[in-house]
Coordinates of C-alpha atoms in Angstrom, one line a residue:
M59 CA 0.0 0.0 0.0
V60 CA 2.9 2.4 0.6
A61 CA 3.6 2.7 -3.1
V62 CA 0.0 3.5 -3.9
L63 CA -0.1 6.2 -1.2
D64 CA 3.1 7.7 -2.5
V65 CA 1.8 8.4 -6.0
V66 CA -1.4 10.1 -4.7
S67 CA 0.4 12.0 -1.9
D68 CA -0.9 15.4 -3.2
W69 CA -4.5 14.2 -3.7
T70 CA -6.1 16.8 -1.4
T71 CA -4.8 19.6 -3.7
H72 CA -7.3 18.8 -6.4
D73 CA -10.7 20.3 -6.8
G74 CA -14.1 19.1 -5.6
P75 CA -15.4 17.0 -2.7
L76 CA -12.8 14.6 -1.1
Y77 CA -13.9 11.5 -3.0
R78 CA -13.5 13.3 -6.3
R79 CA -10.1 14.6 -5.3
L80 CA -8.9 11.1 -4.5
A81 CA -10.4 9.7 -7.7
T82 CA -8.6 12.5 -9.7
A83 CA -5.3 11.6 -8.0
L84 CA -5.7 7.9 -8.7
R85 CA -6.8 8.5 -12.3
R86 CA -3.8 10.7 -13.0
A87 CA -1.4 8.2 -11.4
I88 CA -2.8 5.5 -13.6
A89 CA -2.5 7.6 -16.7
R90 CA 1.2 8.4 -15.9
G91 CA 1.9 4.7 -15.4
D92 CA 2.7 5.1 -11.7
L93 CA 0.0 2.4 -11.1
P94 CA 0.4 0.0 -14.1
P95 CA -2.4 -2.4 -15.1
G96 CA -2.9 -5.1 -12.6
T97 CA -1.8 -3.1 -9.6
I98 CA -3.8 -4.1 -6.5
L99 CA -5.4 -1.2 -4.8
P100 CA -5.8 -1.1 -1.0
A101 CA -9.0 -2.3 0.5
E102 CA -11.4 0.6 1.1
R103 CA -11.2 0.4 4.9
H104 CA -7.4 0.2 4.9
M105 CA -7.1 3.1 2.4
A106 CA -9.4 5.2 4.5
R107 CA -7.3 4.6 7.6
A108 CA -4.1 5.5 5.9
L109 CA -5.5 8.7 4.5
A110 CA -7.3 9.6 7.7
V111 CA -10.7 9.9 5.9
G112 CA -14.0 8.3 6.3
R113 CA -14.6 5.0 4.4
S114 CA -17.3 6.7 2.3
T115 CA -14.6 8.9 0.7
V116 CA -12.7 5.9 -0.6
V117 CA -15.9 4.1 -1.6
G118 CA -17.0 7.1 -3.6
A119 CA -13.6 7.4 -5.4
Y120 CA -13.5 3.7 -6.2
D121 CA -17.1 3.8 -7.5
L122 CA -16.4 6.7 -9.8
L123 CA -13.3 5.1 -11.2
R124 CA -15.1 1.8 -11.7
S125 CA -17.9 3.6 -13.6
E126 CA -15.2 5.0 -15.9
G127 CA -13.6 1.6 -16.4
V128 CA -10.3 2.7 -14.8
I129 CA -10.4 0.1 -12.1
I130 CA -12.0 -3.3 -11.7
S131 CA -13.4 -5.1 -8.6
R132 CA -14.2 -8.7 -8.1
Q133 CA -15.9 -10.2 -5.0
G134 CA -13.2 -12.0 -3.1
S135 CA -10.4 -10.8 -5.3
G136 CA -10.2 -7.1 -4.4
T137 CA -9.8 -4.1 -6.6
W138 CA -7.1 -3.5 -9.3
V139 CA -6.1 -1.2 -12.1
S140 CA -7.6 -2.1 -15.4
G141 CA -5.2 0.0 -17.5
A142 CA -7.8 2.3 -19.0
G143 CA -6.3 5.6 -20.0
R144 CA -2.7 4.6 -19.4
D145 CA -0.1 6.6 -21.2
P146 CA 3.3 4.7 -21.0
S147 CA 5.2 7.8 -22.4
T148 CA 4.6 9.7 -19.2
R149 CA 5.6 7.0 -16.7
T150 CA 7.4 8.4 -13.6
H151 CA 8.5 7.0 -10.3
Q152 CA 9.5 9.8 -8.0
A153 CA 7.4 8.9 -5.0
A154 CA 9.8 9.3 -2.1
L155 CA 11.7 12.2 -3.5
R156 CA 8.5 14.0 -4.4
R157 CA 7.4 14.0 -0.8
A158 CA 10.9 15.2 0.3
A159 CA 11.2 18.2 -2.1
L160 CA 8.3 20.3 -3.2
S161 CA 7.9 22.3 -6.4
A162 CA 8.2 26.1 -6.1
D163 CA 4.5 26.6 -6.9
D164 CA 3.1 24.2 -4.2
A165 CA 0.5 26.2 -2.3
V166 CA 1.5 25.0 1.2
V167 CA 4.0 25.9 3.9
D168 CA 7.0 23.9 2.9
L169 CA 8.6 22.2 5.9
A170 CA 9.5 19.2 3.7
T171 CA 12.3 20.5 1.4
A172 CA 15.7 20.1 3.1
S173 CA 17.4 23.2 1.9
L174 CA 18.4 26.7 3.0
P175 CA 18.1 30.0 1.3
A176 CA 21.2 30.9 -0.8
A177 CA 24.2 32.0 1.3
P178 CA 24.9 35.7 0.9
E179 CA 28.1 34.9 -0.9
V180 CA 26.2 33.3 -3.8
A181 CA 24.7 36.7 -4.7
E182 CA 28.1 38.4 -4.2
V183 CA 29.9 36.1 -6.5
I184 CA 27.2 36.2 -9.2
G185 CA 27.2 40.0 -9.0
S186 CA 31.0 40.3 -9.1
L187 CA 31.9 37.9 -11.9
R188 CA 34.6 39.6 -14.0
R189 CA 34.9 39.7 -17.8
D190 CA 38.3 38.0 -17.5
L191 CA 36.4 35.0 -16.0
T192 CA 33.3 35.0 -18.2
D193 CA 34.7 35.9 -21.6
P194 CA 36.9 32.8 -21.9
L195 CA 33.9 30.7 -20.8
L196 CA 31.6 32.3 -23.4
E197 CA 34.1 31.5 -26.1
Q198 CA 33.7 27.8 -25.5
V199 CA 31.2 25.6 -27.2
G200 CA 29.3 25.2 -23.9
Y201 CA 29.6 21.5 -23.3
S202 CA 31.8 20.0 -20.7
P203 CA 30.8 16.4 -19.8
A204 CA 33.4 15.8 -17.1
G205 CA 33.1 19.3 -15.7
L206 CA 34.8 22.7 -16.0
P207 CA 38.5 22.3 -15.3
A208 CA 38.5 25.1 -12.8
L209 CA 35.7 23.5 -10.8
R210 CA 37.3 20.1 -10.9
R211 CA 40.5 21.6 -9.5
A212 CA 38.6 23.4 -6.8
I213 CA 36.7 20.2 -5.8
A214 CA 40.0 18.2 -5.8
N215 CA 41.6 20.9 -3.6
M216 CA 38.6 20.6 -1.2
F217 CA 39.0 16.9 -0.9
T218 CA 42.8 17.2 -0.4
A219 CA 42.3 19.7 2.4
D220 CA 39.8 17.2 4.0
G221 CA 42.5 14.5 4.1
L222 CA 41.8 12.7 0.9
P223 CA 44.6 13.6 -1.7
T224 CA 42.8 14.1 -5.0
T225 CA 43.6 15.1 -8.6
P226 CA 41.1 16.8 -10.9
E227 CA 41.0 13.5 -12.9
Q228 CA 39.3 11.8 -10.0
I229 CA 36.4 14.2 -10.1
L230 CA 33.2 14.2 -12.2
V231 CA 31.0 17.3 -12.0
T232 CA 27.3 16.4 -12.0
T233 CA 24.0 18.2 -12.1
G234 CA 23.3 17.9 -8.4
D235 CA 24.0 14.9 -6.2
Q236 CA 20.8 13.2 -7.4
Q237 CA 22.4 12.9 -10.9
A238 CA 25.5 11.6 -9.2
L239 CA 23.5 8.8 -7.5
F240 CA 21.7 8.1 -10.8
L241 CA 24.9 7.7 -12.8
L242 CA 26.5 5.5 -10.1
T243 CA 23.5 3.1 -9.8
Q244 CA 23.2 2.8 -13.5
Q245 CA 26.9 2.0 -14.0
V246 CA 27.5 -0.2 -10.9
L247 CA 24.4 -2.3 -10.8
T248 CA 23.2 -5.1 -13.1
A249 CA 20.0 -7.2 -12.9
G250 CA 19.7 -9.3 -9.8
D251 CA 22.4 -7.4 -7.8
G252 CA 21.8 -6.6 -4.1
V253 CA 21.8 -3.0 -2.8
L254 CA 22.2 -2.2 0.9
V255 CA 20.9 1.1 2.3
E256 CA 20.3 2.4 5.7
D257 CA 17.0 2.9 7.4
P258 CA 16.2 5.8 7.2
T259 CA 18.0 6.9 4.0
S260 CA 17.9 9.3 1.1
P261 CA 14.5 9.4 -0.7
G262 CA 16.2 10.0 -4.0
M263 CA 18.3 6.9 -3.6
L264 CA 15.2 4.8 -2.7
D265 CA 13.5 6.0 -5.9
L266 CA 16.5 5.2 -8.1
V267 CA 17.0 1.7 -6.6
R268 CA 13.3 0.8 -6.8
E269 CA 13.3 1.5 -10.5
L270 CA 16.0 -1.1 -11.1
P271 CA 15.7 -4.9 -11.3
V272 CA 17.8 -5.3 -8.1
V273 CA 17.2 -6.6 -4.6
L274 CA 16.9 -3.9 -2.0
R275 CA 18.1 -4.7 1.5
H276 CA 18.5 -2.4 4.5
C277 CA 20.0 -2.1 8.0
R278 CA 19.7 0.4 10.8
S279 CA 21.6 3.7 10.1
F280 CA 25.4 3.7 10.6
S281 CA 25.3 6.9 12.6
T282 CA 22.9 5.3 15.1
T283 CA 24.4 1.8 15.5
G284 CA 28.0 2.0 14.3
A285 CA 30.0 -0.3 12.1
G286 CA 28.9 -3.7 13.4
V287 CA 25.4 -3.7 12.1
V288 CA 26.5 -2.5 8.7
L289 CA 29.3 -5.0 8.4
D290 CA 27.0 -7.9 9.5
A291 CA 24.5 -6.8 6.8
I292 CA 27.3 -6.7 4.1
R293 CA 28.6 -10.1 5.1
G294 CA 25.1 -11.6 5.2
S295 CA 23.9 -10.2 1.8
E296 CA 27.1 -9.6 -0.2
P297 CA 25.6 -6.6 -2.0
A298 CA 27.0 -5.2 -5.2
L299 CA 26.5 -1.6 -3.8
V300 CA 26.3 -0.1 -0.4
Y301 CA 24.9 3.4 0.2
L302 CA 25.8 5.2 3.4
I303 CA 25.2 8.8 4.7
T304 CA 28.0 9.0 7.2
S305 CA 27.0 12.4 8.6
L306 CA 23.7 14.3 9.0
G307 CA 21.4 11.9 7.3
P308 CA 17.6 12.0 8.0
E309 CA 18.2 11.5 11.8
G310 CA 20.6 14.4 11.9
L311 CA 23.4 12.3 13.6
I312 CA 27.2 12.3 13.1
A313 CA 29.2 9.2 12.5
D314 CA 31.6 8.2 15.2
P315 CA 35.2 8.5 13.8
D316 CA 36.3 5.3 15.5
E317 CA 33.3 3.5 14.0
L318 CA 34.3 4.8 10.6
R319 CA 37.8 3.4 11.0
R320 CA 36.3 0.1 12.1
L321 CA 34.0 0.1 9.1
A322 CA 37.0 0.8 6.8
R323 CA 38.9 -2.1 8.3
G324 CA 35.9 -4.4 7.7
L325 CA 35.8 -3.4 4.0
R326 CA 39.1 -5.1 3.2
D327 CA 37.5 -8.1 1.7
F328 CA 34.4 -6.3 0.3
T329 CA 34.4 -6.7 -3.5
G330 CA 31.4 -4.5 -4.3
S331 CA 31.2 -0.7 -4.4
L332 CA 30.2 1.8 -1.7
I333 CA 28.8 5.3 -2.1
E334 CA 29.6 7.6 0.7
D335 CA 27.2 10.6 0.7
A336 CA 29.1 13.6 2.1
S337 CA 26.6 16.2 0.9
S338 CA 26.3 17.8 4.4
R339 CA 29.9 17.3 5.4
H340 CA 30.9 21.0 5.6
L341 CA 28.0 21.7 7.9
L342 CA 29.7 19.7 10.7
R343 CA 31.0 21.4 13.7
T344 CA 33.6 18.6 14.3
E345 CA 35.9 16.9 11.8
V346 CA 34.9 13.5 10.6
P347 CA 37.3 11.6 8.3
L348 CA 36.2 10.6 4.8
L349 CA 35.6 6.8 4.4
A350 CA 37.4 6.9 1.1
A351 CA 40.5 8.2 2.8
L352 CA 40.3 5.4 5.5
A353 CA 39.6 2.6 3.0
P354 CA 41.8 3.2 0.0
Q355 CA 41.7 -0.5 -0.9
A356 CA 37.9 -0.4 -1.3
S357 CA 35.9 0.8 -4.3
V358 CA 34.4 3.9 -2.6
F359 CA 32.7 6.7 -4.5
T360 CA 32.1 10.0 -2.5
V361 CA 29.3 12.2 -3.7
G362 CA 28.5 15.8 -2.6
S363 CA 27.1 19.0 -3.9
M364 CA 26.8 22.8 -3.5
S365 CA 23.2 22.4 -2.3
K366 CA 23.4 22.2 1.5
L367 CA 26.2 24.7 2.1
F368 CA 25.7 27.2 -0.7
W369 CA 22.4 26.9 -2.6
S370 CA 20.4 24.1 -4.1
G371 CA 19.6 26.3 -7.1
L372 CA 23.1 26.0 -8.5
R373 CA 22.4 22.3 -9.3
V374 CA 26.0 21.4 -9.1
G375 CA 27.3 18.1 -7.6
W376 CA 30.2 15.8 -7.9
I377 CA 31.6 12.3 -7.7
H378 CA 35.0 11.4 -6.4
G379 CA 36.4 8.0 -7.5
D380 CA 39.0 6.1 -9.3
E381 CA 40.2 7.8 -12.5
N382 CA 39.1 4.9 -14.8
A383 CA 35.7 4.8 -13.1
I384 CA 35.3 8.6 -13.5
L385 CA 36.1 8.3 -17.2
R386 CA 33.3 5.7 -17.6
L387 CA 30.9 7.8 -15.6
A388 CA 31.8 10.9 -17.7
R389 CA 30.9 9.0 -20.9
A390 CA 27.6 8.0 -19.3
K391 CA 26.9 11.6 -18.3
A392 CA 27.5 12.8 -21.8
R393 CA 24.7 10.6 -23.0
V394 CA 22.4 12.1 -20.4
D395 CA 23.0 15.9 -20.7
L396 CA 26.4 16.6 -22.3
G397 CA 27.4 18.4 -19.2
T398 CA 26.3 20.6 -16.3
P399 CA 25.6 24.3 -17.1
L400 CA 28.9 26.2 -17.3
L401 CA 27.8 29.3 -15.6
S402 CA 26.7 27.4 -12.5
Q403 CA 30.0 25.6 -12.5
L404 CA 32.0 28.9 -12.8
V405 CA 30.1 30.4 -9.8
S406 CA 30.7 27.1 -7.9
A407 CA 34.4 27.2 -8.6
V408 CA 34.7 30.7 -7.2
L409 CA 32.5 29.9 -4.2
L410 CA 34.6 26.8 -3.2
N411 CA 37.5 29.1 -2.6
R412 CA 35.5 30.6 0.2
I413 CA 34.3 27.4 1.7
A414 CA 35.8 27.9 5.1
D415 CA 34.2 31.3 5.7
V416 CA 30.8 30.2 4.3
G417 CA 30.9 27.0 6.3
A418 CA 31.6 28.9 9.6
A419 CA 28.7 31.3 8.9
R420 CA 26.3 28.6 7.9
R421 CA 27.0 26.6 11.1
V422 CA 26.1 29.7 13.2
E423 CA 23.0 30.2 11.1
I424 CA 21.8 26.6 11.4
A425 CA 22.4 26.6 15.1
D426 CA 20.3 29.7 15.5
R427 CA 17.6 28.3 13.3
S428 CA 17.6 24.9 15.1
T429 CA 17.3 26.5 18.5
A430 CA 14.4 28.7 17.4
A431 CA 12.7 25.8 15.7
R432 CA 12.9 23.6 18.7
E433 CA 11.4 26.3 20.9
V434 CA 8.5 26.6 18.5
L435 CA 7.9 22.9 18.5
R436 CA 8.2 22.7 22.3
H437 CA 5.4 25.1 22.8
A438 CA 3.1 23.9 19.9
L439 CA 3.7 20.1 20.1
P440 CA 5.1 19.4 23.6
E441 CA 4.5 15.7 23.3
F442 CA 6.7 15.3 20.3
E443 CA 10.4 14.3 20.7
V444 CA 13.0 16.1 18.6
G445 CA 16.3 14.4 17.8
P446 CA 19.7 15.9 18.8
A447 CA 21.2 19.0 17.2
H448 CA 24.4 18.3 15.3
G449 CA 24.1 20.9 12.5
A450 CA 21.5 19.3 10.1
I451 CA 19.1 21.6 8.2
T452 CA 16.2 19.3 9.2
L453 CA 14.8 17.9 12.5
W454 CA 14.0 14.2 13.0
V455 CA 10.8 14.3 15.1
R456 CA 9.2 11.3 16.9
M457 CA 5.5 11.2 17.3
P458 CA 4.1 10.3 20.8
H459 CA 2.0 7.6 19.1
G460 CA 0.5 6.7 15.8
A461 CA 2.0 6.8 12.3
S462 CA 3.4 9.8 10.4
R463 CA 2.0 9.0 7.0
P464 CA -1.7 9.6 7.8
F465 CA -0.6 12.5 10.0
A466 CA 1.2 14.0 7.0
E467 CA -2.0 13.6 4.9
L468 CA -3.9 15.6 7.5
A469 CA -1.1 18.2 7.7
R470 CA -1.3 18.6 3.9
R471 CA -5.0 19.4 4.3
R472 CA -4.1 22.0 6.9
G473 CA -1.7 23.6 4.3
V474 CA 1.7 22.3 5.6
A475 CA 4.0 19.7 4.1
I476 CA 6.3 17.4 6.1
V477 CA 8.2 14.2 5.1
P478 CA 6.7 11.1 6.7
G479 CA 9.4 8.7 7.9
D480 CA 8.4 5.8 5.7
S481 CA 9.2 7.9 2.6
L482 CA 12.8 7.7 3.8
S483 CA 12.5 4.0 4.8
P484 CA 13.0 1.0 2.6
D485 CA 10.3 -1.0 4.5
G486 CA 8.2 1.7 6.3
L487 CA 10.0 1.0 9.6
S488 CA 10.5 4.7 10.4
D489 CA 6.8 5.7 10.2
R490 CA 6.8 6.8 13.9
Y491 CA 9.0 9.7 12.7
F492 CA 8.8 12.6 10.3
R493 CA 11.4 15.0 8.9
L494 CA 11.0 18.7 9.4
A495 CA 13.0 21.3 7.4
I496 CA 14.2 24.5 9.3
G497 CA 15.0 26.5 6.1
P498 CA 11.9 28.7 6.0
R499 CA 11.8 32.1 7.6
A500 CA 11.0 32.1 11.3
D501 CA 7.5 33.4 10.8
V502 CA 6.8 30.9 8.1
F503 CA 8.1 28.1 10.2
A504 CA 6.0 29.1 13.1
D505 CA 2.9 29.2 10.9
G506 CA 3.7 25.8 9.6
V507 CA 4.1 24.3 13.1
A508 CA 0.9 25.9 14.2
R509 CA -0.8 24.2 11.3
L510 CA 0.9 20.9 12.3
A511 CA -0.6 21.4 15.8
R512 CA -4.1 21.7 14.3
A513 CA -3.4 18.6 12.2
W514 CA -2.4 16.7 15.3
D515 CA -5.7 17.6 16.9
D516 CA -7.4 16.3 13.7
Y517 CA -5.3 13.1 13.8
R518 CA -6.2 12.3 17.3
I519 CA -9.9 12.9 16.6
A520 CA -9.8 10.8 13.4
K521 CA -7.9 8.0 15.1
G522 CA -10.4 7.9 18.0
R523 CA -13.3 7.9 15.5
M524 CA -11.7 5.0 13.5
A525 CA -11.1 3.0 16.7
T526 CA -14.7 3.5 17.6
D527 CA -15.9 2.5 14.1
V528 CA -14.1 -0.8 14.1
G529 CA -14.2 -1.5 17.8
A530 CA -10.4 -1.9 18.1
P531 CA -7.3 0.2 17.6
D532 CA -6.3 1.1 14.1
R533 CA -4.3 -2.0 13.0
L534 CA -2.3 -0.1 10.4
T535 CA -1.1 2.5 12.8
T536 CA -0.5 0.0 15.6
T537 CA 1.6 -2.2 13.2
Y538 CA 3.8 0.8 12.2
Q539 CA 4.2 1.8 15.8
F540 CA 5.3 -1.6 16.9
R541 CA 7.8 -1.9 14.1
A542 CA 9.3 1.5 14.6
I543 CA 9.8 0.8 18.3
G544 CA 11.2 -2.6 17.7
S545 CA 13.7 -1.4 15.1
G546 CA 15.4 0.8 17.7
H547 CA 15.2 4.1 15.7
A548 CA 15.2 6.4 18.7
P549 CA 18.2 8.7 18.2
R550 CA 21.3 7.8 20.1
R551 CA 22.1 10.3 22.8
G552 CA 25.6 11.7 23.5

């Protein structure tokens, strides 16, 4: 059911009564190919519980779609997509990522997108670009599949300063870190391979892996549990690819340096590849070694971007890896887009020369934002538990009870977007949690949290009503709650 809910996550934004809004969302998902022919739809009662609506809303939506021939129902067999109106050319699968990053025209308070406004230095650099920098650039043909040489040098210098000696030939510039993950998964994986990710993890990575004919496996997050759990999972499943966020992942935690060294030692016999996501590295207030520097014998790719520290609008990322692997990835990138826009690369090259100053300023800014956000949450939602503050631009929030997906649905109706934990979870185990971005202005954030508080009142009322209707607690919510507690996802203290 998680996949069906993902592709209709914005259903309340459509027009008309609730049942028509739901029918519209399902119809469009079927037309896009997100719900291909034969897809089993959730039972009416289960769908109603997950969306926190009355059963009559789902019954009305299904009846309307059945009358149009879009879905079919059989007594004893359930309800499934018939394929009517399907347009294969528009098929998309961005379920998890779509929940985690909203479009600019979404008419809601965005507490979902994990980004900050542009650092002041971005505007300064754009406004001060000199002709001696731009003229040579404009004389070029405009394509640079591997990346602008000046930017590759700047990124290599950054890695070298961080303890990983690097040459420009070991760097591929990408259009954001999402393209970096796309290129790596396409190049490294073949049909039937195993992929190991953490729980919770990157929504973009989940979307990419779920599109491939591979086996997705998961373990608890490295920053929470340390190297032992990850190494046991590697030995037990022998994955072709491991993806780790070693610092400031969804839970906002920092990897223990000793555990990183232990992990590096344990990779000596690992024959697969590992992606180390270091996108938030320069937001850290303490130094954490790069896994690629600790495990030179292993096939480690390190990805990062300008998004977290400088501005996501630059759409510039990178991959660090073996020179031969970078050459292969550059050829693959050329087939995708012929290169990242040169002006964004030029601005990024200049900005990286100021990385120390920008990083120091950002860390102060994030600390202030985090303190203020926690105070707002403490007053508006005192029962909710907020994870520790280590410099992340999001908060990992634990609900006192229930499941975050139906809560997120009610929050959307109140005009505020959050990321439910199961959108960051391979198997829905983090649904007791949700991720909250602290990037909006203070007044906007406070308004969003006030709307969340009203949504929480709605959720408790709806949950009580559903329990009364069926004469027992909500089985879906109870199941999520049990699994979240049993998986040990409470943030580690200290």
